[in-house]
mmCIF file of C-alpha atoms in Angstrom:
data_model
loop_
_atom_site.group_PDB
_atom_site.id
_atom_site.type_symbol
_atom_site.label_atom_id
_atom_site.label_comp_id
_atom_site.label_asym_id
_atom_site.label_seq_id
_atom_site.Cartn_x
_atom_site.Cartn_y
_atom_site.Cartn_z
ATOM 1 C CA MET A 1 0.103 -0.067 0.028
ATOM 2 C CA TYR A 2 1.464 3.320 -0.985
ATOM 3 C CA ILE A 3 1.116 5.811 1.718
ATOM 4 C CA VAL A 4 1.003 9.552 0.283
ATOM 5 C CA SER A 5 2.656 11.349 3.184
ATOM 6 C CA ARG A 6 4.078 10.946 6.770
ATOM 7 C CA PRO A 7 1.725 8.707 8.810
ATOM 8 C CA LYS A 8 0.327 10.194 11.853
ATOM 9 C CA PRO A 9 -0.305 7.279 14.117
ATOM 10 C CA LEU A 10 -2.207 7.047 17.398
ATOM 11 C CA SER A 11 -0.487 7.644 20.507
ATOM 12 C CA ASP A 12 0.198 4.769 22.917
ATOM 13 C CA ASP A 13 -2.316 6.131 25.255
ATOM 14 C CA GLN A 14 -5.116 6.585 22.429
ATOM 15 C CA TYR A 15 -4.369 2.830 21.237
ATOM 16 C CA GLN A 16 -4.351 1.213 24.939
ATOM 17 C CA ALA A 17 -7.745 3.157 25.492
ATOM 18 C CA LEU A 18 -9.295 1.524 22.479
ATOM 19 C CA VAL A 19 -8.028 -1.790 23.305
ATOM 20 C CA LYS A 20 -9.346 -1.809 26.775
ATOM 21 C CA GLU A 21 -12.576 -0.257 25.853
ATOM 22 C CA GLU A 22 -14.158 -2.769 23.357
ATOM 23 C CA ALA A 23 -11.445 -4.237 20.870
ATOM 24 C CA ALA A 24 -13.537 -7.204 20.099
ATOM 25 C CA VAL A 25 -16.303 -4.980 18.516
ATOM 26 C CA TYR A 26 -13.912 -3.518 15.775
ATOM 27 C CA PRO A 27 -13.087 -5.498 12.634
ATOM 28 C CA PRO A 28 -9.725 -7.274 12.178
ATOM 29 C CA GLY A 29 -6.678 -4.907 11.782
ATOM 30 C CA TYR A 30 -8.609 -1.680 12.318
ATOM 31 C CA LEU A 31 -6.849 -0.735 15.610
ATOM 32 C CA ARG A 32 -3.466 -1.951 14.326
ATOM 33 C CA PHE A 33 -4.199 0.029 11.095
ATOM 34 C CA LEU A 34 -4.815 3.312 13.321
ATOM 35 C CA ARG A 35 -1.783 2.721 15.506
ATOM 36 C CA ARG A 36 0.629 2.477 12.578
ATOM 37 C CA ILE A 37 -0.754 5.008 10.267
ATOM 38 C CA GLY A 38 -3.384 6.955 11.588
ATOM 39 C CA GLU A 39 -6.639 8.620 10.356
ATOM 40 C CA GLY A 40 -6.573 9.295 6.737
ATOM 41 C CA THR A 41 -8.543 8.378 3.384
ATOM 42 C CA TYR A 42 -8.451 4.890 1.843
ATOM 43 C CA ARG A 43 -8.058 4.919 -2.141
ATOM 44 C CA GLY A 44 -9.822 8.180 -2.281
ATOM 45 C CA TRP A 45 -13.012 6.531 -1.061
ATOM 46 C CA LEU A 46 -13.440 5.895 2.465
ATOM 47 C CA ASN A 47 -12.411 7.995 5.542
ATOM 48 C CA VAL A 48 -10.739 5.705 8.232
ATOM 49 C CA GLN A 49 -11.669 7.319 11.332
ATOM 50 C CA PHE A 50 -11.185 7.230 15.178
ATOM 51 C CA PRO A 51 -14.469 5.619 16.792
ATOM 52 C CA ASP A 52 -17.113 7.947 17.141
ATOM 53 C CA ARG A 53 -19.992 6.922 19.525
ATOM 54 C CA ASP A 54 -22.227 9.975 19.049
ATOM 55 C CA VAL A 55 -22.497 10.888 15.496
ATOM 56 C CA LEU A 56 -25.362 8.368 14.867
ATOM 57 C CA LYS A 57 -27.471 9.102 18.042
ATOM 58 C CA PRO A 58 -29.734 11.702 16.292
ATOM 59 C CA PHE A 59 -30.077 9.319 13.548
ATOM 60 C CA ALA A 60 -32.219 7.158 15.532
ATOM 61 C CA GLU A 61 -35.104 9.470 15.237
ATOM 62 C CA TYR A 62 -34.578 10.611 11.693
ATOM 63 C CA GLY A 63 -36.314 7.542 10.139
ATOM 64 C CA LEU A 64 -33.693 7.638 7.275
ATOM 65 C CA TRP A 65 -33.628 3.895 6.788
ATOM 66 C CA GLU A 66 -36.510 1.164 6.712
ATOM 67 C CA HIS A 67 -36.515 -1.605 9.165
ATOM 68 C CA ASP A 68 -38.092 -4.930 8.772
ATOM 69 C CA GLU A 69 -37.442 -8.596 9.963
ATOM 70 C CA ASP A 70 -34.223 -8.648 7.702
ATOM 71 C CA SER A 71 -32.706 -5.491 9.275
ATOM 72 C CA PRO A 72 -29.380 -6.192 10.910
ATOM 73 C CA ILE A 73 -30.179 -3.820 13.700
ATOM 74 C CA THR A 74 -33.163 -1.829 15.097
ATOM 75 C CA GLU A 75 -33.863 2.003 14.577
ATOM 76 C CA GLN A 76 -33.254 2.174 18.369
ATOM 77 C CA GLU A 77 -29.939 0.570 17.961
ATOM 78 C CA ILE A 78 -28.622 2.968 15.186
ATOM 79 C CA GLY A 79 -28.139 5.511 18.134
ATOM 80 C CA GLU A 80 -25.886 2.628 19.927
ATOM 81 C CA CYS A 81 -23.559 2.211 16.864
ATOM 82 C CA ILE A 82 -19.840 3.059 16.815
ATOM 83 C CA VAL A 83 -18.914 4.901 13.547
ATOM 84 C CA ILE A 84 -15.448 3.957 12.050
ATOM 85 C CA GLY A 85 -15.587 5.019 8.925
ATOM 86 C CA THR A 86 -17.454 7.670 6.304
ATOM 87 C CA THR A 87 -17.392 7.910 2.582
ATOM 88 C CA VAL A 88 -17.049 11.272 0.627
ATOM 89 C CA ASP A 89 -20.813 10.496 -0.390
ATOM 90 C CA GLY A 90 -21.708 10.461 3.320
ATOM 91 C CA ASP A 91 -22.156 6.778 3.862
ATOM 92 C CA PHE A 92 -21.456 5.513 7.403
ATOM 93 C CA LEU A 93 -19.344 2.425 8.347
ATOM 94 C CA ALA A 94 -20.074 1.297 11.717
ATOM 95 C CA VAL A 95 -20.012 -1.348 14.259
ATOM 96 C CA HIS A 96 -22.393 -2.270 17.242
ATOM 97 C CA PRO A 97 -21.487 -4.012 20.448
ATOM 98 C CA GLN A 98 -24.121 -6.841 20.167
ATOM 99 C CA THR A 99 -23.801 -7.271 16.361
ATOM 100 C CA ALA A 100 -21.027 -9.408 14.417
ATOM 101 C CA GLY A 101 -19.491 -7.546 11.351
ATOM 102 C CA LEU A 102 -19.819 -4.563 9.992
ATOM 103 C CA LEU A 103 -22.704 -2.155 9.393
ATOM 104 C CA TRP A 104 -23.181 -0.207 6.163
ATOM 105 C CA LEU A 105 -25.604 2.800 6.748
ATOM 106 C CA PRO A 106 -25.973 4.408 3.177
ATOM 107 C CA ARG A 107 -26.745 7.958 2.447
ATOM 108 C CA HIS A 108 -28.874 7.264 -0.633
ATOM 109 C CA ALA A 109 -30.397 4.110 0.272
ATOM 110 C CA GLU A 110 -33.275 2.849 2.346
ATOM 111 C CA HIS A 111 -31.625 -0.399 3.815
ATOM 112 C CA ILE A 112 -28.944 -0.925 6.462
ATOM 113 C CA LYS A 113 -26.379 -3.569 5.079
ATOM 114 C CA ALA A 114 -24.577 -6.060 7.222
ATOM 115 C CA ILE A 115 -21.254 -6.711 5.873
ATOM 116 C CA SER A 116 -19.940 -10.216 6.877
ATOM 117 C CA LEU A 117 -16.036 -10.529 7.663
ATOM 118 C CA GLN A 118 -14.048 -13.558 6.710
ATOM 119 C CA ALA A 119 -12.143 -15.112 9.622
ATOM 120 C CA ARG A 120 -8.003 -14.592 9.590
ATOM 121 C CA GLU A 121 -5.584 -16.137 11.490
ATOM 122 C CA GLN A 122 -2.959 -13.298 11.474
ATOM 123 C CA GLU A 123 -4.017 -9.729 12.496
ATOM 124 C CA ASP A 124 -2.155 -6.418 11.236
ATOM 125 C CA GLU A 125 -2.669 -3.372 9.662
ATOM 126 C CA GLY A 126 -2.482 -4.703 5.924
ATOM 127 C CA MET A 127 -5.488 -6.903 7.127
ATOM 128 C CA TYR A 128 -7.763 -3.890 7.467
ATOM 129 C CA ALA A 129 -7.014 -2.674 3.840
ATOM 130 C CA LEU A 130 -8.424 -6.130 2.784
ATOM 131 C CA VAL A 131 -11.323 -5.746 4.834
ATOM 132 C CA LEU A 132 -12.010 -2.304 3.071
ATOM 133 C CA ASP A 133 -11.651 -3.867 -0.431
ATOM 134 C CA GLY A 134 -14.173 -6.646 0.585
ATOM 135 C CA LEU A 135 -16.380 -4.191 1.992
ATOM 136 C CA TYR A 136 -16.273 -2.290 -1.400
ATOM 137 C CA ARG A 137 -17.221 -5.594 -3.307
ATOM 138 C CA GLN A 138 -19.984 -6.133 -1.172
ATOM 139 C CA VAL A 139 -21.444 -2.614 -1.216
ATOM 140 C CA TYR A 140 -20.903 -2.112 -4.938
ATOM 141 C CA GLY A 141 -20.541 -5.245 -6.546
ATOM 142 C CA ILE A 142 -17.294 -4.572 -8.192
ATOM 143 C CA SER A 143 -13.615 -4.611 -7.209
ATOM 144 C CA GLN A 144 -11.392 -1.631 -7.301
ATOM 145 C CA GLU A 145 -8.853 -2.384 -9.944
ATOM 146 C CA GLU A 146 -6.338 0.725 -9.505
ATOM 147 C CA ALA A 147 -3.329 0.565 -7.012
ATOM 148 C CA VAL A 148 -4.017 0.847 -3.344
ATOM 149 C CA TYR A 149 -2.947 4.089 -1.678
ATOM 150 C CA TYR A 150 -3.780 5.986 1.518
ATOM 151 C CA GLU A 151 -3.708 9.473 2.492
ATOM 152 C CA PRO A 152 -2.993 10.215 6.224
ATOM 153 C CA TRP A 153 -4.676 13.390 7.633
ATOM 154 C CA THR A 154 -1.438 15.201 8.579
ATOM 155 C CA GLY A 155 -2.869 18.537 9.352
ATOM 156 C CA THR A 156 -0.214 20.132 7.326
ATOM 157 C CA ARG A 157 -1.345 19.495 3.945
ATOM 158 C CA SER A 158 -2.116 22.125 1.461
ATOM 159 C CA HIS A 159 -3.312 22.362 -2.335
ATOM 160 C CA LEU A 160 -3.353 24.500 -5.180
ATOM 161 C CA PHE A 161 -6.017 24.649 -7.860
ATOM 162 C CA LEU A 162 -5.233 25.467 -11.393
ATOM 163 C CA ARG A 163 -7.008 25.337 -14.712
ATOM 164 C CA LEU A 164 -5.914 24.417 -18.231
ATOM 165 C CA PRO A 165 -7.614 26.529 -20.522
ATOM 166 C CA GLN A 166 -9.356 24.851 -23.518
ATOM 167 C CA GLY A 167 -8.963 26.214 -27.084
ATOM 168 C CA GLN A 168 -7.283 25.843 -30.569
ATOM 169 C CA CYS A 169 -3.567 24.466 -30.262
ATOM 170 C CA GLN A 170 -4.126 23.982 -26.327
ATOM 171 C CA LEU A 171 -3.106 20.742 -24.579
ATOM 172 C CA SER A 172 -5.819 18.260 -23.476
ATOM 173 C CA LEU A 173 -5.430 17.169 -19.888
ATOM 174 C CA PRO A 174 -4.389 13.627 -20.864
ATOM 175 C CA GLU A 175 -1.858 14.980 -23.084
ATOM 176 C CA LEU A 176 -0.573 17.216 -20.294
ATOM 177 C CA ALA A 177 -0.708 14.084 -17.864
ATOM 178 C CA ARG A 178 1.607 12.094 -20.167
ATOM 179 C CA MET A 179 4.060 15.141 -20.611
ATOM 180 C CA CYS A 180 4.066 15.348 -16.661
ATOM 181 C CA GLN A 181 4.545 11.784 -16.159
ATOM 182 C CA ALA A 182 7.472 11.815 -18.827
ATOM 183 C CA ASP A 183 9.285 14.666 -17.245
ATOM 184 C CA PHE A 184 8.577 14.253 -13.406
ATOM 185 C CA PRO A 185 8.242 10.195 -13.353
ATOM 186 C CA PRO A 186 5.923 9.657 -10.329
ATOM 187 C CA ASP A 187 6.350 7.095 -7.541
ATOM 188 C CA LEU A 188 2.746 5.919 -8.192
ATOM 189 C CA PHE A 189 0.635 6.584 -11.075
ATOM 190 C CA ILE A 190 -3.150 5.830 -11.340
ATOM 191 C CA GLU A 191 -5.218 6.721 -14.563
ATOM 192 C CA THR A 192 -8.953 6.156 -15.010
ATOM 193 C CA ARG A 193 -11.385 7.631 -17.516
ATOM 194 C CA TYR A 194 -12.426 10.348 -14.820
ATOM 195 C CA ALA A 195 -8.858 11.360 -13.482
ATOM 196 C CA CYS A 196 -5.129 10.869 -13.566
ATOM 197 C CA PHE A 197 -3.063 10.846 -10.271
ATOM 198 C CA LEU A 198 0.697 11.338 -10.369
ATOM 199 C CA PHE A 199 2.008 10.688 -6.660
ATOM 200 C CA TYR A 200 5.495 12.003 -5.436
ATOM 201 C CA ARG A 201 7.103 11.265 -2.105
ATOM 202 C CA ARG A 202 8.983 14.311 -2.340
ATOM 203 C CA LEU A 203 5.907 16.373 -2.592
ATOM 204 C CA GLY A 204 4.082 14.353 0.188
ATOM 205 C CA GLY A 205 0.952 14.460 -2.243
ATOM 206 C CA TYR A 206 0.147 14.214 -5.768
ATOM 207 C CA VAL A 207 -0.863 15.881 -9.028
ATOM 208 C CA ARG A 208 -4.568 15.380 -9.861
ATOM 209 C CA LEU A 209 -5.830 15.755 -13.192
ATOM 210 C CA ASN A 210 -9.598 15.844 -13.373
ATOM 211 C CA TYR A 211 -10.373 14.669 -16.745
ATOM 212 C CA ALA A 212 -14.171 14.836 -15.840
ATOM 213 C CA TYR A 213 -14.150 18.423 -15.575
ATOM 214 C CA GLN A 214 -11.773 18.692 -18.548
ATOM 215 C CA GLN A 215 -9.859 21.712 -17.190
ATOM 216 C CA GLU A 216 -9.027 21.231 -13.513
ATOM 217 C CA VAL A 217 -5.473 20.318 -12.044
ATOM 218 C CA VAL A 218 -4.835 20.226 -8.236
ATOM 219 C CA VAL A 219 -1.625 19.833 -6.799
ATOM 220 C CA PHE A 220 -1.585 18.520 -3.203
ATOM 221 C CA TYR A 221 1.711 18.919 -1.113
ATOM 222 C CA GLU A 222 2.945 19.148 2.463
ATOM 223 C CA GLN A 223 4.382 22.204 3.908
ATOM 224 C CA ASP A 224 8.218 21.106 4.557
ATOM 225 C CA GLU A 225 10.944 22.435 3.098
ATOM 226 C CA ASP A 226 11.651 19.732 0.476
ATOM 227 C CA ALA A 227 7.974 19.555 -0.548
ATOM 228 C CA GLN A 228 8.012 23.241 -1.058
ATOM 229 C CA GLN A 229 10.885 23.115 -3.288
ATOM 230 C CA THR A 230 9.360 20.231 -5.224
ATOM 231 C CA LEU A 231 6.174 22.206 -5.325
ATOM 232 C CA ALA A 232 7.928 25.111 -6.989
ATOM 233 C CA VAL A 233 9.427 23.151 -9.870
ATOM 234 C CA ILE A 234 6.175 21.413 -10.757
ATOM 235 C CA MET A 235 4.153 24.653 -10.678
ATOM 236 C CA GLN A 236 6.706 26.348 -12.728
ATOM 237 C CA TRP A 237 6.480 23.530 -15.254
ATOM 238 C CA LEU A 238 2.641 23.552 -15.057
ATOM 239 C CA LEU A 239 2.406 27.288 -15.636
ATOM 240 C CA SER A 240 4.719 26.859 -18.613
ATOM 241 C CA LYS A 241 2.370 24.500 -20.272
ATOM 242 C CA GLY A 242 -0.556 26.973 -20.188
ATOM 243 C CA CYS A 243 -2.018 26.361 -16.798
ATOM 244 C CA GLU A 244 -3.282 29.215 -14.634
ATOM 245 C CA THR A 245 -3.539 29.527 -10.960
ATOM 246 C CA ILE A 246 -7.006 29.613 -9.308
ATOM 247 C CA SER A 247 -6.350 29.668 -5.502
ATOM 248 C CA ASP A 248 -4.499 28.276 -2.854
ATOM 249 C CA ASN A 249 -6.196 26.577 0.087
ATOM 250 C CA ASN A 250 -5.538 24.266 3.095
ATOM 251 C CA SER A 251 -6.944 20.775 3.153
#
């Protein structure tokens, strides 16, 4: 698994508190994953989070999901769930003290889904990545084919937005992506029909070219000296190819 930037693991005190709390409730590898790498975003899809016992308590009264004899939990038990992940679309991944496996509470569907877990002999942080890949297959019915990467929440990540104007004799984003890959060979390369990601360890981040929007380029980077030097070089190159700066924001 490619780690985009420096991990920010749990402290020993945080880890021990979770282990003493209800370690058996959590899926295999989850606590070790947090201890070694910390909170962050897995494959641009799921936010791996510190357990949250409070976020779902109000949802027990909202009536967002239908409940029948096939429901893995009752409406009242929603408020007892512990959230351990969320997606960029607003779905919840949770556990319940009296329910085996994982619970998927979708933002745009009416039924809560129980996610079964296969028993494994050895537990480590890599196992939790396999659990999440299995979760994706069960929820969406397909597998993610792209390389596995994880973005730790460092609290020191920033990003720059650029646009590549369209017009006669202008580069397209796929052409710009190929040129960037050739001039700055990435440590990891992921390309789909929607976007291209060029990952650089010395940047502590990546360049994302958004094919879906046709013009958007975003550079994610850390704020240390080495990353700043790399950022300056890549930014100068992008501007020389016709990109225009839009804004600079923290993330």
